[in-house]
Short mmCIF file of C-alpha atoms in Angstrom, two decimals:
data_model
loop_
_atom_site.label_atom_id
_atom_site.label_comp_id
_atom_site.label_asym_id
_atom_site.label_seq_id
_atom_site.Cartn_x
_atom_site.Cartn_y
_atom_site.Cartn_z
CA MET A 17 7.60 -113.42 -1.44
CA VAL A 18 9.44 -114.68 -4.42
CA ARG A 19 12.52 -112.97 -5.84
CA GLU A 20 14.69 -113.79 -8.79
CA GLU A 21 17.94 -112.35 -10.20
CA VAL A 22 17.47 -110.14 -13.25
CA GLU A 23 19.19 -111.61 -16.20
CA VAL A 24 19.48 -109.40 -19.35
CA SER A 25 19.58 -111.07 -22.81
CA THR A 26 20.82 -109.13 -25.69
CA ARG A 27 19.60 -111.65 -28.22
CA THR A 28 15.74 -111.97 -27.92
CA LEU A 29 13.06 -109.88 -26.29
CA GLN A 30 11.98 -111.58 -23.03
CA TRP A 31 9.78 -110.88 -20.08
CA LYS A 32 9.53 -112.48 -16.70
CA CYS A 33 8.18 -111.92 -13.12
CA VAL A 34 11.13 -111.06 -10.85
CA GLU A 35 9.19 -110.48 -7.61
CA SER A 36 5.79 -111.58 -6.31
CA ARG A 37 4.08 -111.41 -3.07
CA THR A 38 0.65 -111.40 -1.32
CA ASP A 39 0.30 -108.77 1.24
CA SER A 40 -3.36 -109.61 2.06
CA LYS A 41 -6.45 -111.21 0.45
CA ARG A 42 -7.12 -107.78 -1.29
CA LEU A 43 -3.48 -106.72 -2.09
CA TYR A 44 -1.31 -108.66 -4.50
CA TYR A 45 1.92 -107.26 -5.94
CA SER A 46 4.24 -108.33 -8.72
CA ARG A 47 7.16 -106.78 -10.61
CA PHE A 48 7.95 -107.73 -14.22
CA ILE A 49 10.76 -106.94 -16.56
CA LEU A 50 10.85 -106.70 -20.34
CA SER A 51 14.22 -106.67 -22.15
CA PRO A 52 16.24 -105.83 -24.19
CA LEU A 53 14.51 -102.76 -25.71
CA MET A 54 15.86 -100.11 -27.98
CA LYS A 55 16.15 -96.52 -26.69
CA GLY A 56 12.67 -95.05 -26.26
CA GLN A 57 10.64 -98.19 -26.46
CA ALA A 58 10.51 -98.89 -22.78
CA ASP A 59 8.71 -95.62 -22.18
CA THR A 60 6.23 -96.20 -25.03
CA ILE A 61 5.36 -99.58 -23.71
CA GLY A 62 5.33 -98.60 -20.08
CA ILE A 63 2.95 -95.62 -20.60
CA ALA A 64 0.54 -97.73 -22.75
CA MET A 65 0.58 -100.66 -20.42
CA ARG A 66 -0.12 -98.54 -17.28
CA ARG A 67 -3.08 -96.86 -18.87
CA ALA A 68 -4.45 -100.25 -20.09
CA LEU A 69 -3.95 -101.77 -16.56
CA LEU A 70 -5.71 -98.94 -14.86
CA GLY A 71 -8.48 -98.20 -17.36
CA GLU A 72 -9.19 -101.15 -19.57
CA ILE A 73 -9.54 -104.20 -17.36
CA GLU A 74 -12.96 -105.26 -16.30
CA GLY A 75 -14.04 -105.90 -12.74
CA THR A 76 -17.14 -107.00 -10.79
CA CYS A 77 -18.70 -104.92 -8.08
CA ILE A 78 -22.01 -104.09 -6.17
CA THR A 79 -23.69 -101.32 -7.97
CA ARG A 80 -27.08 -101.05 -6.22
CA ALA A 81 -28.62 -101.86 -2.89
CA LYS A 82 -32.23 -101.88 -1.56
CA PHE A 83 -33.43 -101.63 1.95
CA GLU A 84 -37.04 -101.94 3.19
CA LYS A 85 -38.73 -98.85 4.52
CA VAL A 86 -35.69 -96.49 4.16
CA PRO A 87 -36.76 -93.01 3.19
CA HIS A 88 -33.29 -91.88 1.90
CA GLU A 89 -29.65 -93.00 1.86
CA TYR A 90 -28.66 -90.86 4.77
CA SER A 91 -31.21 -92.47 7.12
CA THR A 92 -30.35 -94.34 10.26
CA ILE A 93 -31.93 -97.55 11.19
CA PHE A 94 -32.91 -98.54 14.74
CA GLY A 95 -30.54 -101.19 16.11
CA ILE A 96 -27.72 -100.54 13.63
CA GLU A 97 -24.61 -98.56 14.53
CA GLU A 98 -23.94 -97.48 10.92
CA SER A 99 -26.10 -95.11 8.83
CA VAL A 100 -27.44 -96.36 5.48
CA HIS A 101 -24.73 -94.33 3.80
CA GLU A 102 -21.94 -95.87 5.82
CA ILE A 103 -23.27 -99.26 4.86
CA PHE A 104 -23.17 -98.28 1.29
CA MET A 105 -19.46 -97.30 1.69
CA ASN A 106 -18.72 -100.72 3.19
CA LEU A 107 -20.51 -102.49 0.30
CA LYS A 108 -18.57 -100.47 -2.22
CA ASN A 109 -15.28 -101.83 -0.68
CA ILE A 110 -16.21 -105.51 -1.18
CA VAL A 111 -14.08 -107.19 -3.80
CA LEU A 112 -15.71 -109.81 -6.06
CA ARG A 113 -14.20 -112.27 -8.54
CA SER A 114 -16.43 -113.29 -11.54
CA ASN A 115 -16.57 -113.78 -15.22
CA LEU A 116 -20.31 -112.76 -15.50
CA TYR A 117 -21.71 -110.33 -18.01
CA GLY A 118 -24.79 -108.35 -17.35
CA THR A 119 -26.54 -107.91 -14.03
CA ARG A 120 -26.96 -110.41 -11.19
CA ASP A 121 -28.83 -110.30 -7.95
CA ALA A 122 -27.57 -111.08 -4.49
CA SER A 123 -28.88 -110.54 -0.95
CA ILE A 124 -28.14 -110.25 2.73
CA CYS A 125 -30.64 -111.46 5.31
CA VAL A 126 -29.55 -111.78 8.92
CA SER A 127 -30.80 -111.33 12.49
CA GLY A 128 -29.10 -109.44 15.24
CA PRO A 129 -27.37 -108.79 17.49
CA ARG A 130 -24.24 -109.49 15.45
CA TYR A 131 -21.63 -108.27 13.12
CA VAL A 132 -22.52 -108.42 9.50
CA THR A 133 -19.64 -109.18 7.08
CA ALA A 134 -19.16 -110.07 3.37
CA GLN A 135 -19.58 -113.72 4.42
CA ASP A 136 -23.28 -113.08 4.93
CA ILE A 137 -23.84 -112.08 1.34
CA ILE A 138 -25.69 -114.73 -0.74
CA PRO A 139 -24.09 -114.32 -4.11
CA PRO A 140 -25.08 -115.88 -7.36
CA PRO A 141 -23.29 -119.10 -8.40
CA SER A 142 -21.00 -117.21 -10.86
CA VAL A 143 -19.67 -114.84 -8.23
CA GLU A 144 -16.93 -115.40 -5.59
CA ILE A 145 -16.26 -113.02 -2.61
CA VAL A 146 -12.46 -112.46 -2.25
CA ASP A 147 -12.38 -111.33 1.44
CA THR A 148 -15.38 -112.59 3.44
CA THR A 149 -14.13 -110.66 6.58
CA GLN A 150 -15.04 -107.21 5.08
CA HIS A 151 -17.25 -105.37 7.61
CA ILE A 152 -20.64 -104.23 6.43
CA ALA A 153 -22.68 -103.34 9.62
CA SER A 154 -23.07 -103.95 13.36
CA LEU A 155 -26.48 -104.94 14.67
CA THR A 156 -26.85 -104.04 18.28
CA LYS A 157 -30.56 -105.04 18.80
CA PRO A 158 -32.50 -108.20 18.00
CA ILE A 159 -33.68 -106.96 14.57
CA ASP A 160 -33.70 -108.32 11.10
CA LEU A 161 -31.60 -106.79 8.33
CA CYS A 162 -32.49 -107.54 4.68
CA ILE A 163 -30.66 -106.03 1.75
CA GLU A 164 -31.21 -106.73 -1.88
CA LEU A 165 -28.00 -106.19 -4.01
CA GLN A 166 -27.23 -105.76 -7.59
CA ILE A 167 -23.91 -107.01 -9.01
CA GLU A 168 -22.39 -105.95 -12.41
CA ARG A 169 -19.23 -106.35 -14.53
CA SER A 170 -17.85 -103.23 -15.96
CA ARG A 171 -14.53 -101.24 -16.21
CA GLY A 172 -13.27 -98.02 -14.68
CA TYR A 173 -15.06 -95.86 -12.07
CA ARG A 174 -18.69 -94.91 -12.47
CA MET A 175 -20.17 -92.36 -10.17
CA LYS A 176 -23.80 -92.78 -9.10
CA THR A 177 -26.14 -90.06 -10.62
CA PRO A 178 -28.56 -88.18 -8.39
CA ASN A 179 -31.64 -89.29 -10.32
CA ASN A 180 -30.72 -92.98 -10.55
CA TYR A 181 -33.09 -94.14 -7.88
CA LYS A 182 -35.86 -96.68 -8.55
CA ASP A 183 -38.05 -99.09 -6.62
CA GLY A 184 -36.73 -97.94 -3.31
CA SER A 185 -33.20 -99.03 -4.29
CA TYR A 186 -30.09 -96.79 -4.25
CA PRO A 187 -27.05 -96.72 -6.60
CA ILE A 188 -23.62 -97.19 -5.32
CA ASP A 189 -20.43 -95.79 -6.81
CA ALA A 190 -19.08 -98.58 -9.12
CA VAL A 191 -15.30 -99.26 -8.69
CA SER A 192 -14.58 -101.84 -11.30
CA MET A 193 -10.84 -101.59 -11.20
CA PRO A 194 -9.05 -104.71 -10.30
CA VAL A 195 -5.65 -102.96 -10.51
CA ARG A 196 -5.05 -100.62 -7.56
CA ASN A 197 -1.84 -99.13 -8.86
CA ALA A 198 0.68 -99.56 -11.72
CA ASN A 199 4.12 -98.07 -12.19
CA HIS A 200 6.91 -98.42 -14.64
CA SER A 201 10.57 -97.50 -14.46
CA ILE A 202 13.53 -97.79 -16.98
CA HIS A 203 17.05 -98.99 -16.68
CA SER A 204 19.44 -98.03 -19.51
CA TYR A 205 22.70 -99.79 -20.16
CA GLY A 206 25.31 -99.75 -23.00
CA ASN A 207 26.94 -96.81 -24.84
CA GLY A 208 26.27 -94.89 -28.08
CA ASN A 209 24.22 -96.64 -30.76
CA GLU A 210 24.25 -99.85 -28.83
CA LYS A 211 22.47 -98.35 -25.83
CA GLN A 212 19.46 -100.53 -24.64
CA GLU A 213 16.72 -100.45 -21.97
CA ILE A 214 15.07 -102.69 -19.51
CA LEU A 215 11.34 -101.94 -18.58
CA PHE A 216 10.33 -102.58 -15.01
CA LEU A 217 6.61 -102.90 -14.51
CA GLU A 218 5.01 -102.98 -11.02
CA ILE A 219 1.38 -104.07 -10.59
CA TRP A 220 -0.81 -104.06 -7.42
CA THR A 221 -4.23 -105.76 -7.70
CA ASN A 222 -7.23 -106.08 -5.28
CA GLY A 223 -7.17 -109.86 -5.27
CA SER A 224 -9.78 -110.41 -7.90
CA LEU A 225 -7.07 -110.85 -10.45
CA THR A 226 -3.41 -111.68 -9.91
CA PRO A 227 -0.94 -109.16 -11.39
CA LYS A 228 0.08 -111.75 -14.06
CA GLU A 229 -3.61 -112.12 -15.13
CA ALA A 230 -4.11 -108.38 -15.18
CA LEU A 231 -0.93 -107.98 -17.28
CA HIS A 232 -2.25 -110.61 -19.67
CA GLU A 233 -5.77 -109.01 -20.04
CA ALA A 234 -4.34 -105.53 -20.43
CA SER A 235 -2.02 -106.81 -23.24
CA HIS A 236 -4.95 -108.40 -25.06
CA ASN A 237 -7.07 -105.24 -24.85
CA LEU A 238 -4.21 -103.16 -26.26
CA ILE A 239 -3.85 -105.64 -29.16
CA ASP A 240 -7.68 -105.46 -29.81
CA LEU A 241 -7.54 -101.71 -30.01
CA PHE A 242 -4.90 -101.79 -32.66
CA ILE A 243 -6.35 -104.51 -34.91
CA PRO A 244 -8.28 -101.99 -37.19
CA PHE A 245 -5.01 -100.24 -37.94
CA LEU A 246 -3.34 -103.49 -39.03
CA HIS A 247 -6.00 -104.30 -41.58
CA ALA A 248 -7.15 -100.79 -42.58
CA GLU A 249 -7.83 -100.43 -46.25
CA GLU A 250 -6.22 -97.71 -48.32
CA GLN A 251 -8.41 -94.60 -48.44
CA ASP A 252 -9.15 -92.62 -51.57
CA PRO A 253 -7.24 -89.23 -51.37
CA ASN A 254 -10.64 -87.56 -52.27
CA PHE A 255 -12.26 -89.36 -49.40
CA ASP A 256 -15.44 -87.42 -48.34
CA LEU A 257 -16.80 -88.05 -44.88
CA LYS A 258 -20.36 -86.99 -45.87
CA ASP A 259 -20.43 -89.63 -48.72
CA ASN A 260 -19.27 -92.31 -46.16
CA GLN A 261 -21.44 -91.75 -43.16
CA ASN A 262 -23.05 -95.16 -43.61
CA ARG A 263 -19.71 -96.91 -44.20
CA PHE A 264 -19.12 -99.70 -41.64
CA THR A 265 -15.97 -99.46 -39.54
CA VAL A 266 -14.66 -101.78 -36.93
CA PRO A 267 -15.33 -100.10 -33.44
CA LEU A 268 -12.36 -99.73 -31.21
CA PHE A 269 -13.66 -101.95 -28.41
CA THR A 270 -12.25 -105.23 -27.05
CA PHE A 271 -12.27 -108.09 -29.43
CA HIS A 272 -15.41 -109.85 -28.21
CA ASP A 273 -17.40 -106.56 -28.02
CA LYS A 274 -16.27 -105.88 -31.58
CA LEU A 275 -17.32 -109.38 -32.72
CA ALA A 276 -20.80 -109.12 -31.12
CA ASN A 277 -21.31 -105.75 -32.86
CA ILE A 278 -20.19 -107.29 -36.23
CA MET A 279 -22.58 -110.22 -36.00
CA LYS A 280 -25.37 -107.92 -35.04
CA LYS A 281 -24.95 -105.79 -38.12
CA LYS A 282 -24.17 -108.70 -40.40
CA LYS A 283 -21.20 -106.87 -42.10
CA GLY A 284 -19.01 -109.48 -43.85
CA ILE A 285 -16.30 -106.91 -44.49
CA ALA A 286 -15.56 -106.66 -40.88
CA LEU A 287 -15.26 -110.39 -40.38
CA LYS A 288 -12.20 -110.25 -42.71
CA CYS A 289 -10.37 -108.28 -39.99
CA ILE A 290 -10.81 -111.06 -37.35
CA PHE A 291 -8.27 -113.89 -37.72
CA ILE A 292 -8.76 -117.33 -36.25
CA ASP A 293 -5.63 -117.12 -34.17
CA GLN A 294 -7.53 -114.54 -32.07
CA SER A 295 -10.14 -117.14 -31.07
CA GLU A 296 -7.47 -118.93 -28.84
CA LEU A 297 -7.75 -122.37 -30.56
CA PRO A 298 -5.02 -124.91 -29.83
CA PRO A 299 -2.08 -124.54 -32.14
CA ARG A 300 -2.75 -127.90 -33.81
CA THR A 301 -6.32 -127.02 -34.69
CA TYR A 302 -5.27 -123.55 -35.89
CA ASN A 303 -2.60 -125.08 -38.27
CA CYS A 304 -5.11 -127.47 -39.76
CA LEU A 305 -7.53 -124.59 -40.44
CA LYS A 306 -4.72 -122.46 -41.84
CA ARG A 307 -3.58 -125.24 -44.21
CA SER A 308 -7.12 -125.43 -45.54
CA ASN A 309 -6.97 -121.66 -46.35
CA ILE A 310 -9.12 -120.71 -43.35
CA HIS A 311 -7.49 -117.66 -42.06
CA THR A 312 -10.37 -115.34 -40.84
CA LEU A 313 -13.60 -115.72 -39.02
CA LEU A 314 -15.34 -114.99 -42.27
CA ASP A 315 -13.58 -117.94 -43.86
CA LEU A 316 -14.61 -120.20 -41.00
CA LEU A 317 -18.24 -119.17 -41.07
CA SER A 318 -18.58 -120.00 -44.78
CA LYS A 319 -17.93 -123.65 -43.75
CA SER A 320 -20.33 -126.13 -42.40
CA GLN A 321 -19.64 -128.86 -39.76
CA GLU A 322 -19.51 -131.44 -42.59
CA ASP A 323 -16.76 -129.29 -44.33
CA LEU A 324 -14.66 -129.17 -41.19
CA MET A 325 -14.89 -132.97 -40.83
CA ARG A 326 -13.31 -133.31 -44.30
CA ILE A 327 -10.19 -131.28 -43.35
CA ASP A 328 -7.09 -133.37 -43.24
CA HIS A 329 -5.77 -134.28 -39.81
CA LEU A 330 -8.78 -132.53 -38.16
CA ARG A 331 -10.21 -135.03 -35.54
CA ILE A 332 -13.88 -135.13 -34.34
CA GLU A 333 -12.82 -133.68 -30.96
CA ASP A 334 -11.08 -130.79 -32.76
CA VAL A 335 -14.36 -129.98 -34.63
CA LYS A 336 -16.28 -130.13 -31.38
CA GLN A 337 -13.66 -127.73 -29.82
CA ILE A 338 -14.18 -125.31 -32.64
CA LEU A 339 -17.96 -125.32 -32.38
CA ASP A 340 -17.73 -125.00 -28.61
CA THR A 341 -15.48 -121.99 -29.04
CA LEU A 342 -17.69 -120.36 -31.53
CA GLN A 343 -20.79 -120.91 -29.38
CA LYS A 344 -19.23 -119.96 -26.02
CA ARG A 345 -17.19 -117.02 -27.11
CA PHE A 346 -18.95 -115.56 -30.07
CA ILE A 347 -22.60 -117.04 -29.84
CA ILE A 348 -22.25 -118.50 -33.34
CA ASP A 349 -23.33 -121.93 -34.65
CA LEU A 350 -22.14 -123.50 -37.92
CA PRO A 351 -24.72 -125.42 -40.00
CA LYS A 352 -24.32 -129.13 -40.11
CA ASN A 353 -24.46 -129.25 -43.88
CA ARG A 354 -23.82 -126.73 -46.70
CA PHE A 355 -27.06 -125.35 -48.18
#
């Protein structure tokens, strides 16, 4: 466990981790502080961050399982102590770490007698099992157990629906919540108009993310939600909703979801709302683009690879990094030459 003394600065807004510990492979804890804040600001930030931590961060989990020759999920299987339903509950508790998007397949295929744990899962290359000791089933007879699994990345808690059965597979409640709990508390100091606050933020995660990573992702998600308000155009006082049903607006999703939707609909006006500093390019590359009046993604997409090579102080490796970022993050390719 790491502890540091809390030092309060009255000059600049600062945050730091003052306590961090790992209780187990599936339980991480950290405590952060943010100070100095004016009266009321700590509560505003604390409430927003707690909601973002608990509801806006994506996680990976098992969402479906398929047994051979099992009539229903409450069946029992000869030679296995647990019922099918109990095995599903154990699969639900397995913690996975991954950056995958979409659906991936995994499997379990073992022979008894033996204990079956998360270590027996054969995951896709992009998925890591956080705690391989998680119990799944106990085989008491020399039988074979084969389970086909489906893994997805999502957010929040999604309950299985009664009619969501197909091909002999059964849905599992999806718990895509890397943050187990989050609390905030406030310490006030000073008197009168000079009264200030310190925000304490406690975060517990399931091991698929560290609390610091969770804090970083939750902050980005909050920023993405407020981007449309920062760049909103002034509305006509006589604005009529019926006359603007087909008007394109930036959806309040995460930055990358928003960008995918924008590219799909080919709406240039929305690209003006996405600034190149959001693409996480190195500061040097960002400054070179900015000096060339490239401020938004729309500005960047109006250039070709040849145009980028002509920008002062922008090296070949910098251009390659820009192209890689556009391709990996946004699935966009710049033309080699201007048409």
